[in-house]
Structure formats: structure tokens, C-alpha cells
Amino acid sequence: MTQSTPSTPSFSPPQDEGCVKVTYKGKTSKLPVLSGSTGNNVIDIRNLQNDLDLFTFDPGLGTTASCESKITFIDGDKGILLYRGYPIAQLAEHSTFPEIAFLLLYGNLPTRHEYNEFVNRLEEKSLLHEQIRNFFNGFRRDAHPMSILCGTVAGLSAFYPEGTDTSNEESRDVSAVHLIAKIPTIAAWAYKYSRGEPFVYPRADYSYSENFLNMLFARPDAPYKVNPIFSRALDRILILHADHEQNASTSTVRLTGSTGAHPFACIAAGIAALWGPAHGGANEAVLKMLRSIGSKENIPEFIAKVKDKNSDVRLMGFGHRVYKNFDPRASIMKRTCDEVLAELGEHDPLLELAMELEKYALQDDYFVQRKLYPNVDFYSGIIFKALGIPENMFTALFAVARTVGWVSQWKEAFNDPLRRIYRPRQLYTGPEERDLKGAKHN
Ligand code: CMC
């Protein structure tokens, strides 16, 4: 089978949109304003240091474009999310996850032939080297799946030393496909290990999502019958989480990749960044929060705590750094949630509590004024729970999906003519230079 890298379509370079003049201490710097194909224009500040001996200050990098990218576009005010120009709602409705992986990686939707070839490549690479089974034994049975995922993905780099050759486009493509193919197997085995159950191997006759569910739930004594509504729901969740522009974990992957590190190490860094409750850990945190609230009567007391400036309680699954009116992924997720629960025919008290909490918060001035709306994670945890996926696996599922975005962004960075090692500056507020003499106690 050939392993050709599909060609990426070309797009126009940034356009010059005039300049901004900054004058400081009698000197002026002319900073070009660049426009992309859509979205905010950016001020190119690269001359600022040379011209004025100034850096810029932007904690959390909320107003800084750290790179040029052609992959994902978000308009947070309008609630728009596009993958390679296609609206997320259309993709979630009409595509499969491997199709999205191809789109994000190569820039265009695959032809039927390209799709079949790509799916075959993913199937072929989904097995793990048998020695990797030994990695799992090194972990405690109660290890968090994210620590197993992070450690195992980093450890896999030892099995693919050729991945170190990041200067070679074909080698980068092989690493990207390996990562997308193997990550569900590692995640599913992390779960199996925690339960003391035998590992289930990937099967060529299952789709990506069917395979994942089967590896999670099949047992030698009880084969698992994949429900198509569940595998479709999982596929949709994976699509919705596949990429999200320059978020914390993607920026971590780009930053690590900028040093030329092994791709598996870069993705392990992304997994570590995703783990935090302010990022990928939020869906797990939503369920913990719902459980701690317990029942509808306790909602007002909980919301009062969230609003109290002296408490650090947050309404998990609400708010977003970028989406300030609604999260376009959340509405698709809510619909998927309804489909799964209807299929199960179950009445879930936690879901009812979630719906009540959502209603309450959306009517409260605190959330309205700050434009805090439910984000994708408010619902994804509830769907995972309905599918029988345990809470500590939620972020691992997010990592499986986001691996596609990470490797696409990592690969894109290599073709950027402006590629440099990430090295931000700082505003230093510590002590000025001082003498050690007299300060040291002997
Ligand atoms: N609950 C209560 N108050 C909040 C929340 C929340 N979830 N989110 C923001 N605020 C308040 C915050 O206290 C601040 O209030 P004030 O202006 O009075 O100081 C104001 O809203 C602005 O918040 P911010 O901290 O400047 O917002 P941010 O852009 O830095 O944070 C966030 C974004 C996602 C970290 C935050 O909204 C949050 O912690 N949400 C809960 C965790 C969560 O659901 N995360 C998943 C994000 S979606 C998945 C992903 O894409 O990674």
C-alpha cells in the first residue's frame, strides 16, 4: 500500500493593511497591520524591540496571535467554529472522525480512494508494540488514565527513533498517523488496566469509534455489541473536540515542537496541558460538581458560592476564553446528549440537575453580565456517563480527539517560513542585581 502524503491546497499569504505608529521617548516605530483570510487583523510587533527597545505585555496571551495558521477559525463573539473553512455543525452532522482527521491534517476532504487508504493506514498502525504492555504494569492500578496516557505516549518515542528526524516531511506524516492510530488503544488499555481486565486489541472490521468502544468494553466472557447510536455519538464528540485553534494544549504542542523535540514527546506535553481542570479536565469536574451539589434544592446555595469573590468555586462547564456568546459545539453536544439518553430510555437525576443548573445560571445577572454560557464540556461529561465511560476517562477521551488537532498544528508549524523556537519575554519585578557579600549566612 502506498503511503503518499496528500498535497495541501495553497492559500493566500497575509495581506498588508497599512500600519500602526507607536511613538515612545521621541522615537517612532511603524508596525505593519496584517490581515488573514477572515477574523481580526493583527499588528506585527516584530520591529518593536529594535526600534523602541520595548516588549509587549499580554499575560495568558489573550490578545497575541502566536503563529499563522490555516487549520481552524473561531469567531468567539458570533459563536463560529470552522475546520479548514467548514462549519463545525455541518461536519458533525455529515462527516466521520477519520474524515475530519484527514481534513485537519491535509487541508481538504479526502476523495473516496484517499479516505479508504487513510482508514487502512490508521487500522494498520492501531496496534501497540507488545513490549508496551509492560509499561502498564509499572503503574498503580488506581493511576489516573491521563498519567498513563502521558507516560505511555512519551515512552512510545523510544520505539520510533526515526520520529526524531523532524526535518523529513514523510517522517512527520508517519509520526502523525501513528499517533492518531495508537492513542485510542493506549487510552482504552489504561481503562482496562485500572479494572484489572485483559487488554482488547483493535479490530480491522470496526470504525475508529466502534473500535474504541469495543476496546473499552469488550471482555472475553462478554463480547460487546456496539450500539450504532453510541458509536455515532462518540464519533461526533471526537469531531467536536478535534481542534480548537491555539488553545493551551495546542500551544504547548507547538511550543515543544518548536525545539525540534520528538513528536511523541510533543503530544505527551499536550496531554499534560490538557489534563488541567481549566482545560480538558472540565468535563470530569462538571460531574464532580453536580455530585457535590446533590439536588436541585442546593442550587441557589451553590451559585451563591460561585459568585462569592472570597471563594474559588467556579461553575464548571461554563465560560470560555474565546466564546463570549455561545459555544457552537455545546448545542450539537446537547442534541447528541438527548439522542443517547432517549436510546437508553433512562431517567438520569444528574442530567436533570444539570439542566436545572443551566437554566438557573442563564437567568442570573452574574453570568449574563460576564457572558458566561455552557461550554462543550457541560454536556460531554453527561454523554460519557450515559455511555458507561467512567469519569476519570473523560479527559483521556478528549485527548484522543485532540491528538488530531495537535499533530495537524505540529505538522503545519514545520512548513511555516517564520518558524522559530518559542521564547517569550517577561516583565521582571524581582530584586534588582544585588551583592551576595553580606547576604549569605555561614
Ligand atoms: N464560574 C464563575 N465565574 C466565572 C467562570 C465560571 N465558570 N468563568 C469565568 N468567570 C468569571 C470570572 O471570575 C471573572 O469574573 P470577574 O470579572 O468578576 O473577575 C469573569 O468571569 C471573566 O473570567 P476570566 O477568568 O477572565 O475568564 P477566562 O477567559 O480567563 O477563563 C475559563 C476561561 C474557561 C478558564 C473559565 O471560564 C473557567 O474557569 N470555566 C470553568 C472551567 C471550564 O468549564 N473549562 C472548560 C473550557 S471549554 C473546553 C476547552 O476548550 O478547553
Short mmCIF file of C-alpha atoms and ligand atoms in Angstrom, two decimals:
data_model
loop_
_atom_site.label_atom_id
_atom_site.label_comp_id
_atom_site.label_asym_id
_atom_site.label_seq_id
_atom_site.Cartn_x
_atom_site.Cartn_y
_atom_site.Cartn_z
CA MET A 1 0.00 0.00 0.00
CA THR A 2 1.30 3.47 -0.80
CA GLN A 3 1.78 5.97 1.97
CA SER A 4 1.82 9.14 -0.09
CA THR A 5 1.25 12.39 1.74
CA PRO A 6 -1.77 14.12 0.19
CA SER A 7 -0.89 17.60 -1.06
CA THR A 8 -2.04 20.58 0.97
CA PRO A 9 -4.00 23.21 -1.00
CA SER A 10 -2.37 26.64 -1.15
CA PHE A 11 -3.97 29.72 0.38
CA SER A 12 -3.08 33.37 0.01
CA PRO A 13 -0.45 34.86 2.34
CA PRO A 14 -1.36 37.59 4.87
CA GLN A 15 -2.25 40.95 3.27
CA ASP A 16 -0.68 44.28 4.21
CA GLU A 17 -3.36 46.54 5.74
CA GLY A 18 -1.29 49.65 6.46
CA CYS A 19 0.45 50.23 9.75
CA VAL A 20 0.16 51.46 13.32
CA LYS A 21 2.68 54.05 14.53
CA VAL A 22 3.91 53.81 18.09
CA THR A 23 5.92 56.75 19.45
CA TYR A 24 7.88 56.40 22.65
CA LYS A 25 10.60 58.64 24.04
CA GLY A 26 10.88 60.59 20.80
CA LYS A 27 11.31 57.53 18.57
CA THR A 28 8.62 56.10 16.28
CA SER A 29 8.11 52.53 15.16
CA LYS A 30 5.87 51.71 12.20
CA LEU A 31 4.18 48.40 12.89
CA PRO A 32 2.52 46.73 9.88
CA VAL A 33 -1.09 45.58 10.25
CA LEU A 34 -1.69 42.21 8.61
CA SER A 35 -4.99 40.66 7.65
CA GLY A 36 -5.68 36.96 7.23
CA SER A 37 -8.49 35.45 5.18
CA THR A 38 -11.06 36.18 7.90
CA GLY A 39 -11.10 37.36 11.51
CA ASN A 40 -9.24 40.07 13.38
CA ASN A 41 -6.32 41.89 11.82
CA VAL A 42 -3.08 41.71 13.77
CA ILE A 43 -0.32 44.22 14.49
CA ASP A 44 3.06 42.80 13.56
CA ILE A 45 5.16 43.89 16.55
CA ARG A 46 8.42 42.26 15.50
CA ASN A 47 10.18 45.62 14.96
CA LEU A 48 9.19 46.98 18.35
CA GLN A 49 12.26 45.80 20.20
CA ASN A 50 14.70 47.02 17.55
CA ASP A 51 13.00 50.38 17.08
CA LEU A 52 11.94 51.29 20.62
CA ASP A 53 13.61 48.75 22.92
CA LEU A 54 10.15 47.68 24.11
CA PHE A 55 8.48 44.32 24.63
CA THR A 56 4.72 43.78 24.85
CA PHE A 57 2.88 42.52 27.94
CA ASP A 58 -0.02 40.10 27.47
CA PRO A 59 -0.46 37.66 30.37
CA GLY A 60 -2.22 34.50 29.19
CA LEU A 61 -1.51 35.66 25.60
CA GLY A 62 -5.21 36.55 25.21
CA THR A 63 -4.55 39.23 22.57
CA THR A 64 -1.49 37.74 20.94
CA ALA A 65 -1.51 35.76 17.68
CA SER A 66 1.37 33.38 18.36
CA CYS A 67 1.52 31.96 14.84
CA GLU A 68 -0.08 31.96 11.41
CA SER A 69 -2.41 29.02 10.82
CA LYS A 70 -4.73 27.72 8.11
CA ILE A 71 -6.41 24.99 10.13
CA THR A 72 -9.16 26.23 12.45
CA PHE A 73 -11.01 29.52 12.71
CA ILE A 74 -13.06 30.72 15.69
CA ASP A 75 -15.15 33.86 15.98
CA GLY A 76 -15.93 33.87 19.68
CA ASP A 77 -18.49 36.69 19.53
CA LYS A 78 -20.50 35.10 16.73
CA GLY A 79 -20.08 31.53 18.00
CA ILE A 80 -18.37 30.36 14.78
CA LEU A 81 -16.01 27.40 14.60
CA LEU A 82 -14.63 26.31 11.21
CA TYR A 83 -12.27 23.44 10.40
CA ARG A 84 -10.44 24.32 7.17
CA GLY A 85 -13.37 26.65 6.39
CA TYR A 86 -16.20 24.15 7.00
CA PRO A 87 -18.71 24.95 9.81
CA ILE A 88 -18.48 22.56 12.74
CA ALA A 89 -22.24 21.83 12.73
CA GLN A 90 -22.09 20.57 9.10
CA LEU A 91 -19.04 18.45 9.80
CA ALA A 92 -20.53 16.96 12.96
CA GLU A 93 -23.67 16.06 11.04
CA HIS A 94 -22.20 14.68 7.82
CA SER A 95 -18.63 13.50 8.45
CA THR A 96 -16.80 10.76 10.25
CA PHE A 97 -13.90 11.30 12.62
CA PRO A 98 -11.24 9.85 10.25
CA GLU A 99 -12.55 12.18 7.53
CA ILE A 100 -12.07 15.13 9.91
CA ALA A 101 -8.60 13.86 10.79
CA PHE A 102 -7.72 13.83 7.08
CA LEU A 103 -9.23 17.30 6.60
CA LEU A 104 -7.30 18.81 9.50
CA LEU A 105 -4.05 17.11 8.58
CA TYR A 106 -4.03 17.71 4.83
CA GLY A 107 -6.31 20.72 4.28
CA ASN A 108 -9.02 19.13 2.12
CA LEU A 109 -11.71 16.49 2.43
CA PRO A 110 -10.48 13.11 1.15
CA THR A 111 -11.65 11.53 -2.10
CA ARG A 112 -13.15 8.07 -1.57
CA HIS A 113 -9.83 6.49 -2.54
CA GLU A 114 -7.85 8.76 -0.18
CA TYR A 115 -10.34 8.06 2.60
CA ASN A 116 -10.08 4.29 2.25
CA GLU A 117 -6.31 4.48 2.11
CA PHE A 118 -6.18 6.72 5.21
CA VAL A 119 -8.56 4.48 7.18
CA ASN A 120 -6.40 1.46 6.24
CA ARG A 121 -3.29 3.26 7.45
CA LEU A 122 -4.99 4.06 10.77
CA GLU A 123 -6.11 0.45 11.18
CA GLU A 124 -2.65 -0.89 10.39
CA LYS A 125 -0.98 1.38 12.93
CA SER A 126 -3.52 0.98 15.74
CA LEU A 127 -1.68 -1.96 17.32
CA LEU A 128 0.87 -1.25 20.04
CA HIS A 129 4.24 -2.96 20.19
CA GLU A 130 3.78 -5.95 22.52
CA GLN A 131 6.52 -4.63 24.82
CA ILE A 132 4.33 -1.62 25.55
CA ARG A 133 2.09 -3.92 27.56
CA ASN A 134 4.91 -3.93 30.11
CA PHE A 135 4.65 -0.16 30.55
CA PHE A 136 1.21 -0.55 32.08
CA ASN A 137 2.46 -2.88 34.81
CA GLY A 138 4.66 -0.07 36.10
CA PHE A 139 1.60 1.98 37.05
CA ARG A 140 -0.53 1.57 40.15
CA ARG A 141 -3.96 0.13 39.35
CA ASP A 142 -5.58 3.36 40.54
CA ALA A 143 -3.36 5.59 38.37
CA HIS A 144 -5.30 8.33 36.60
CA PRO A 145 -5.66 7.37 32.89
CA MET A 146 -4.16 10.76 31.95
CA SER A 147 -0.94 9.91 33.78
CA ILE A 148 -0.83 6.54 31.98
CA LEU A 149 -1.59 8.23 28.65
CA CYS A 150 1.02 10.93 29.16
CA GLY A 151 3.72 8.48 30.27
CA THR A 152 2.98 5.84 27.63
CA VAL A 153 2.83 8.28 24.71
CA ALA A 154 6.17 9.80 25.80
CA GLY A 155 7.62 6.29 26.26
CA LEU A 156 6.48 5.27 22.76
CA SER A 157 9.07 7.67 21.33
CA ALA A 158 11.68 5.06 22.28
CA PHE A 159 10.03 2.63 19.84
CA TYR A 160 10.09 5.08 16.94
CA PRO A 161 13.56 6.68 16.98
CA GLU A 162 13.09 7.60 13.31
CA GLY A 163 10.47 10.13 14.51
CA THR A 164 13.39 12.27 15.73
CA ASP A 165 14.01 13.17 12.11
CA THR A 166 11.55 16.02 12.14
CA SER A 167 13.22 17.65 9.13
CA ASN A 168 11.70 15.00 6.88
CA GLU A 169 8.10 15.62 5.77
CA GLU A 170 7.36 11.94 5.22
CA SER A 171 8.70 11.04 8.66
CA ARG A 172 6.48 13.74 10.18
CA ASP A 173 3.48 12.31 8.36
CA VAL A 174 4.23 8.77 9.56
CA SER A 175 4.51 10.01 13.18
CA ALA A 176 1.21 11.91 12.87
CA VAL A 177 -0.63 8.80 11.61
CA HIS A 178 0.97 6.59 14.27
CA LEU A 179 -0.22 8.95 17.00
CA ILE A 180 -3.82 9.22 15.73
CA ALA A 181 -3.99 5.44 15.28
CA LYS A 182 -2.47 4.38 18.60
CA ILE A 183 -3.92 6.88 21.05
CA PRO A 184 -7.36 5.16 21.38
CA THR A 185 -5.63 1.83 22.03
CA ILE A 186 -3.48 3.35 24.79
CA ALA A 187 -6.46 5.16 26.33
CA ALA A 188 -8.65 2.03 26.26
CA TRP A 189 -5.86 -0.08 27.76
CA ALA A 190 -5.37 2.48 30.54
CA TYR A 191 -9.02 1.85 31.44
CA LYS A 192 -8.71 -1.93 31.16
CA TYR A 193 -5.61 -1.84 33.33
CA SER A 194 -7.44 0.13 36.04
CA ARG A 195 -10.11 -2.60 36.09
CA GLY A 196 -7.69 -5.48 36.02
CA GLU A 197 -9.28 -6.74 32.79
CA PRO A 198 -7.42 -8.15 29.77
CA PHE A 199 -6.48 -5.72 27.05
CA VAL A 200 -8.68 -5.83 23.95
CA TYR A 201 -6.90 -5.48 20.59
CA PRO A 202 -8.13 -3.19 17.81
CA ARG A 203 -10.17 -4.81 15.03
CA ALA A 204 -9.96 -4.02 11.33
CA ASP A 205 -13.71 -4.54 10.78
CA TYR A 206 -14.68 -1.72 13.14
CA SER A 207 -14.70 2.02 12.53
CA TYR A 208 -12.46 4.25 14.66
CA SER A 209 -15.22 4.95 17.23
CA GLU A 210 -16.63 1.39 17.20
CA ASN A 211 -13.15 0.09 17.83
CA PHE A 212 -12.61 2.44 20.71
CA LEU A 213 -15.88 1.44 22.39
CA ASN A 214 -15.10 -2.23 21.80
CA MET A 215 -11.59 -1.90 23.28
CA LEU A 216 -13.11 -0.21 26.32
CA PHE A 217 -16.00 -2.55 26.98
CA ALA A 218 -15.47 -5.98 25.36
CA ARG A 219 -14.42 -8.80 27.68
CA PRO A 220 -13.51 -12.40 26.86
CA ASP A 221 -16.57 -13.58 28.79
CA ALA A 222 -18.91 -10.92 27.40
CA PRO A 223 -18.41 -9.68 23.85
CA TYR A 224 -19.55 -6.12 23.40
CA LYS A 225 -22.20 -5.28 20.81
CA VAL A 226 -21.57 -1.77 19.56
CA ASN A 227 -24.76 0.29 19.52
CA PRO A 228 -24.65 2.49 16.35
CA ILE A 229 -26.25 5.42 18.20
CA PHE A 230 -23.47 5.28 20.78
CA SER A 231 -20.65 4.96 18.25
CA ARG A 232 -22.14 7.84 16.24
CA ALA A 233 -22.36 9.93 19.44
CA LEU A 234 -18.73 9.16 20.23
CA ASP A 235 -17.70 9.98 16.66
CA ARG A 236 -19.47 13.33 16.97
CA ILE A 237 -17.80 14.09 20.31
CA LEU A 238 -14.42 13.28 18.77
CA ILE A 239 -15.19 15.58 15.81
CA LEU A 240 -16.25 18.44 18.10
CA HIS A 241 -13.07 18.15 20.17
CA ALA A 242 -10.65 17.53 17.30
CA ASP A 243 -9.17 21.01 17.12
CA HIS A 244 -9.68 24.39 18.66
CA GLU A 245 -7.10 26.80 17.34
CA GLN A 246 -4.27 27.94 19.63
CA ASN A 247 -5.68 26.70 22.97
CA ALA A 248 -3.42 25.89 25.95
CA SER A 249 -2.57 22.29 24.97
CA THR A 250 -2.14 23.06 21.26
CA SER A 251 0.13 25.97 22.10
CA THR A 252 2.07 23.60 24.37
CA VAL A 253 2.47 21.14 21.47
CA ARG A 254 3.59 23.93 19.13
CA LEU A 255 5.98 25.29 21.76
CA THR A 256 7.50 21.88 22.44
CA GLY A 257 7.64 21.15 18.71
CA SER A 258 9.48 24.43 18.10
CA THR A 259 12.51 22.95 19.86
CA GLY A 260 12.56 20.04 17.37
CA ALA A 261 11.56 17.51 20.05
CA HIS A 262 10.30 14.03 19.12
CA PRO A 263 6.62 14.21 18.06
CA PHE A 264 5.53 11.67 20.68
CA ALA A 265 7.15 13.85 23.38
CA CYS A 266 5.34 16.90 21.96
CA ILE A 267 1.98 15.13 22.17
CA ALA A 268 2.78 13.93 25.70
CA ALA A 269 3.33 17.61 26.60
CA GLY A 270 -0.06 18.44 25.06
CA ILE A 271 -1.70 15.66 27.10
CA ALA A 272 -0.16 17.12 30.27
CA ALA A 273 -1.52 20.58 29.46
CA LEU A 274 -4.96 19.19 28.64
CA TRP A 275 -5.22 17.44 31.99
CA GLY A 276 -5.90 20.62 33.99
CA PRO A 277 -9.48 21.34 35.13
CA ALA A 278 -9.47 24.75 33.41
CA HIS A 279 -8.95 22.94 30.07
CA GLY A 280 -9.70 19.29 29.25
CA GLY A 281 -10.35 18.27 32.84
CA ALA A 282 -13.53 20.36 32.90
CA ASN A 283 -15.96 17.60 31.84
CA GLU A 284 -14.79 15.41 34.70
CA ALA A 285 -15.07 18.42 37.00
CA VAL A 286 -18.66 19.05 35.84
CA LEU A 287 -19.80 15.65 37.11
CA LYS A 288 -17.91 16.06 40.38
CA MET A 289 -19.60 19.43 40.80
CA LEU A 290 -23.07 18.02 40.06
CA ARG A 291 -22.50 15.25 42.55
CA SER A 292 -21.36 17.74 45.19
CA ILE A 293 -24.48 19.87 44.63
CA GLY A 294 -26.55 16.73 45.08
CA SER A 295 -30.05 18.00 44.42
CA LYS A 296 -31.99 20.89 42.86
CA GLU A 297 -32.71 22.49 46.23
CA ASN A 298 -29.00 23.12 46.75
CA ILE A 299 -28.50 25.05 43.50
CA PRO A 300 -29.04 28.58 44.96
CA GLU A 301 -26.54 27.93 47.75
CA PHE A 302 -24.00 26.60 45.26
CA ILE A 303 -24.46 29.54 42.88
CA ALA A 304 -24.02 31.95 45.81
CA LYS A 305 -20.63 30.30 46.48
CA VAL A 306 -19.67 30.62 42.80
CA LYS A 307 -20.47 34.34 42.90
CA ASP A 308 -18.65 34.94 46.19
CA LYS A 309 -15.36 36.70 45.42
CA ASN A 310 -13.80 35.12 48.50
CA SER A 311 -14.43 31.57 47.28
CA ASP A 312 -12.60 29.90 44.44
CA VAL A 313 -15.61 27.79 43.42
CA ARG A 314 -16.42 28.08 39.71
CA LEU A 315 -19.40 26.86 37.76
CA MET A 316 -17.61 24.14 35.80
CA GLY A 317 -18.67 23.75 32.17
CA PHE A 318 -19.50 27.46 31.95
CA GLY A 319 -17.46 30.22 30.38
CA HIS A 320 -14.80 30.21 27.73
CA ARG A 321 -11.75 32.30 26.96
CA VAL A 322 -12.87 32.79 23.37
CA TYR A 323 -16.64 32.16 23.07
CA LYS A 324 -18.40 35.08 24.67
CA ASN A 325 -21.99 34.45 23.49
CA PHE A 326 -22.32 30.74 22.95
CA ASP A 327 -20.14 27.73 22.25
CA PRO A 328 -21.26 26.31 18.86
CA ARG A 329 -20.13 22.86 19.98
CA ALA A 330 -22.39 22.97 23.04
CA SER A 331 -25.68 22.96 21.07
CA ILE A 332 -24.60 19.93 18.98
CA MET A 333 -23.48 18.25 22.16
CA LYS A 334 -26.80 18.93 23.86
CA ARG A 335 -28.67 17.32 20.92
CA THR A 336 -26.34 14.31 20.99
CA CYS A 337 -26.93 14.05 24.71
CA ASP A 338 -30.71 13.90 24.12
CA GLU A 339 -30.28 11.17 21.46
CA VAL A 340 -28.15 8.97 23.71
CA LEU A 341 -30.44 9.35 26.70
CA ALA A 342 -33.53 8.64 24.57
CA GLU A 343 -31.86 5.46 23.29
CA LEU A 344 -31.09 4.39 26.83
CA GLY A 345 -34.62 5.31 27.90
CA GLU A 346 -33.17 6.24 31.26
CA HIS A 347 -34.13 8.97 33.58
CA ASP A 348 -30.89 10.39 34.91
CA PRO A 349 -31.18 12.55 38.04
CA LEU A 350 -27.73 14.04 37.43
CA LEU A 351 -28.79 15.19 33.97
CA GLU A 352 -31.95 16.74 35.38
CA LEU A 353 -29.84 18.54 37.92
CA ALA A 354 -27.51 19.74 35.14
CA MET A 355 -30.47 21.09 33.14
CA GLU A 356 -31.85 22.88 36.20
CA LEU A 357 -28.43 24.35 36.99
CA GLU A 358 -28.03 25.55 33.41
CA LYS A 359 -31.47 27.24 33.49
CA TYR A 360 -30.72 28.87 36.83
CA ALA A 361 -27.31 30.23 35.77
CA LEU A 362 -28.54 31.54 32.42
CA GLN A 363 -31.07 33.70 34.25
CA ASP A 364 -28.63 35.02 36.82
CA ASP A 365 -27.17 38.52 36.30
CA TYR A 366 -23.67 37.40 37.35
CA PHE A 367 -23.44 35.01 34.38
CA VAL A 368 -25.40 37.22 31.96
CA GLN A 369 -23.18 40.26 32.58
CA ARG A 370 -19.97 38.27 32.19
CA LYS A 371 -21.30 36.44 29.11
CA LEU A 372 -20.81 33.04 30.68
CA TYR A 373 -22.61 30.26 28.77
CA PRO A 374 -22.42 26.46 28.89
CA ASN A 375 -19.38 25.21 27.01
CA VAL A 376 -18.87 21.87 25.26
CA ASP A 377 -17.80 20.20 28.49
CA PHE A 378 -21.03 20.92 30.29
CA TYR A 379 -22.69 18.20 28.18
CA SER A 380 -19.86 15.89 27.12
CA GLY A 381 -19.42 14.50 30.63
CA ILE A 382 -23.11 13.62 30.81
CA ILE A 383 -22.94 11.77 27.47
CA PHE A 384 -19.82 9.88 28.52
CA LYS A 385 -21.50 8.89 31.74
CA ALA A 386 -24.53 7.64 29.80
CA LEU A 387 -22.22 5.58 27.55
CA GLY A 388 -20.83 3.90 30.65
CA ILE A 389 -17.45 5.63 30.47
CA PRO A 390 -16.03 6.30 33.93
CA GLU A 391 -15.32 9.88 34.96
CA ASN A 392 -11.57 9.60 35.17
CA MET A 393 -11.54 8.56 31.47
CA PHE A 394 -13.30 11.73 30.26
CA THR A 395 -10.17 13.80 29.73
CA ALA A 396 -8.45 10.81 28.10
CA LEU A 397 -11.24 10.76 25.50
CA PHE A 398 -10.74 14.46 24.92
CA ALA A 399 -7.02 13.71 24.40
CA VAL A 400 -7.85 11.01 21.83
CA ALA A 401 -9.87 13.56 19.84
CA ARG A 402 -7.44 16.46 20.25
CA THR A 403 -4.46 14.39 19.12
CA VAL A 404 -5.70 15.02 15.58
CA GLY A 405 -5.58 18.79 16.12
CA TRP A 406 -2.23 18.61 17.91
CA VAL A 407 -0.49 16.64 15.16
CA SER A 408 -2.05 18.82 12.43
CA GLN A 409 -0.84 22.00 14.14
CA TRP A 410 2.54 20.44 14.91
CA LYS A 411 2.95 19.47 11.24
CA GLU A 412 1.79 22.85 9.99
CA ALA A 413 4.42 24.63 12.09
CA PHE A 414 7.21 22.91 10.13
CA ASN A 415 6.04 24.47 6.88
CA ASP A 416 5.89 27.97 8.34
CA PRO A 417 8.70 30.11 6.90
CA LEU A 418 8.62 32.15 10.14
CA ARG A 419 9.15 29.07 12.32
CA ARG A 420 11.39 29.81 15.32
CA ILE A 421 11.81 28.39 18.78
CA TYR A 422 9.15 29.83 21.14
CA ARG A 423 10.87 32.16 23.56
CA PRO A 424 8.51 34.70 25.17
CA ARG A 425 9.75 37.64 27.22
CA GLN A 426 8.70 38.75 30.69
CA LEU A 427 8.10 41.83 32.79
CA TYR A 428 10.60 41.25 35.59
CA THR A 429 9.52 42.57 39.01
CA GLY A 430 12.01 40.70 41.24
CA PRO A 431 15.01 42.16 43.04
CA GLU A 432 17.48 44.20 41.05
CA GLU A 433 21.07 42.99 40.94
CA ARG A 434 22.46 42.77 44.49
CA ASP A 435 25.63 41.60 46.15
CA LEU A 436 25.88 38.14 47.71
CA LYS A 437 28.52 39.52 50.10
CA GLY A 438 26.93 40.08 53.49
CA ALA A 439 23.69 38.34 52.48
CA LYS A 440 24.88 34.75 52.97
CA HIS A 441 24.76 33.24 56.49
CA ASN A 442 27.57 30.85 57.19
N1 CMC B 1 -17.79 30.33 37.04
C1 CMC B 1 -17.84 31.51 37.70
N2 CMC B 1 -17.29 32.65 37.28
C2 CMC B 1 -16.62 32.60 36.13
C3 CMC B 1 -16.50 31.41 35.38
C4 CMC B 1 -17.13 30.25 35.88
N3 CMC B 1 -17.06 29.11 35.21
N4 CMC B 1 -15.77 31.65 34.27
C5 CMC B 1 -15.43 32.94 34.32
N5 CMC B 1 -15.95 33.53 35.44
C6 CMC B 1 -15.86 34.94 35.84
C7 CMC B 1 -14.51 35.28 36.44
O1 CMC B 1 -14.48 35.10 37.83
C8 CMC B 1 -14.37 36.72 36.03
O2 CMC B 1 -15.16 37.48 36.90
P1 CMC B 1 -14.70 38.98 37.32
O3 CMC B 1 -14.72 39.75 36.05
O4 CMC B 1 -15.72 39.41 38.31
O5 CMC B 1 -13.33 38.83 37.92
C9 CMC B 1 -15.02 36.77 34.65
O6 CMC B 1 -15.99 35.71 34.65
C10 CMC B 1 -14.05 36.58 33.49
O7 CMC B 1 -13.38 35.34 33.72
P2 CMC B 1 -11.91 35.00 33.31
O8 CMC B 1 -11.31 34.14 34.37
O9 CMC B 1 -11.19 36.25 32.90
O10 CMC B 1 -12.15 34.16 32.03
P3 CMC B 1 -11.04 33.35 31.30
O11 CMC B 1 -11.23 33.61 29.86
O12 CMC B 1 -9.69 33.61 31.86
O13 CMC B 1 -11.41 31.85 31.70
C11 CMC B 1 -12.22 29.66 31.62
C12 CMC B 1 -11.99 30.95 30.82
C13 CMC B 1 -12.75 28.59 30.65
C14 CMC B 1 -10.89 29.19 32.22
C15 CMC B 1 -13.24 29.95 32.73
O14 CMC B 1 -14.46 30.42 32.18
C16 CMC B 1 -13.48 28.74 33.63
O15 CMC B 1 -12.73 28.51 34.57
N6 CMC B 1 -14.58 27.94 33.33
C17 CMC B 1 -14.83 26.74 34.08
C18 CMC B 1 -13.92 25.63 33.58
C19 CMC B 1 -14.39 25.10 32.24
O16 CMC B 1 -15.56 24.81 32.02
N7 CMC B 1 -13.42 24.95 31.34
C20 CMC B 1 -13.66 24.35 30.02
C21 CMC B 1 -13.45 25.32 28.92
S1 CMC B 1 -14.11 24.66 27.38
C22 CMC B 1 -13.02 23.41 26.99
C23 CMC B 1 -11.84 23.86 26.25
O17 CMC B 1 -12.00 24.42 25.13
O18 CMC B 1 -10.72 23.65 26.77
#
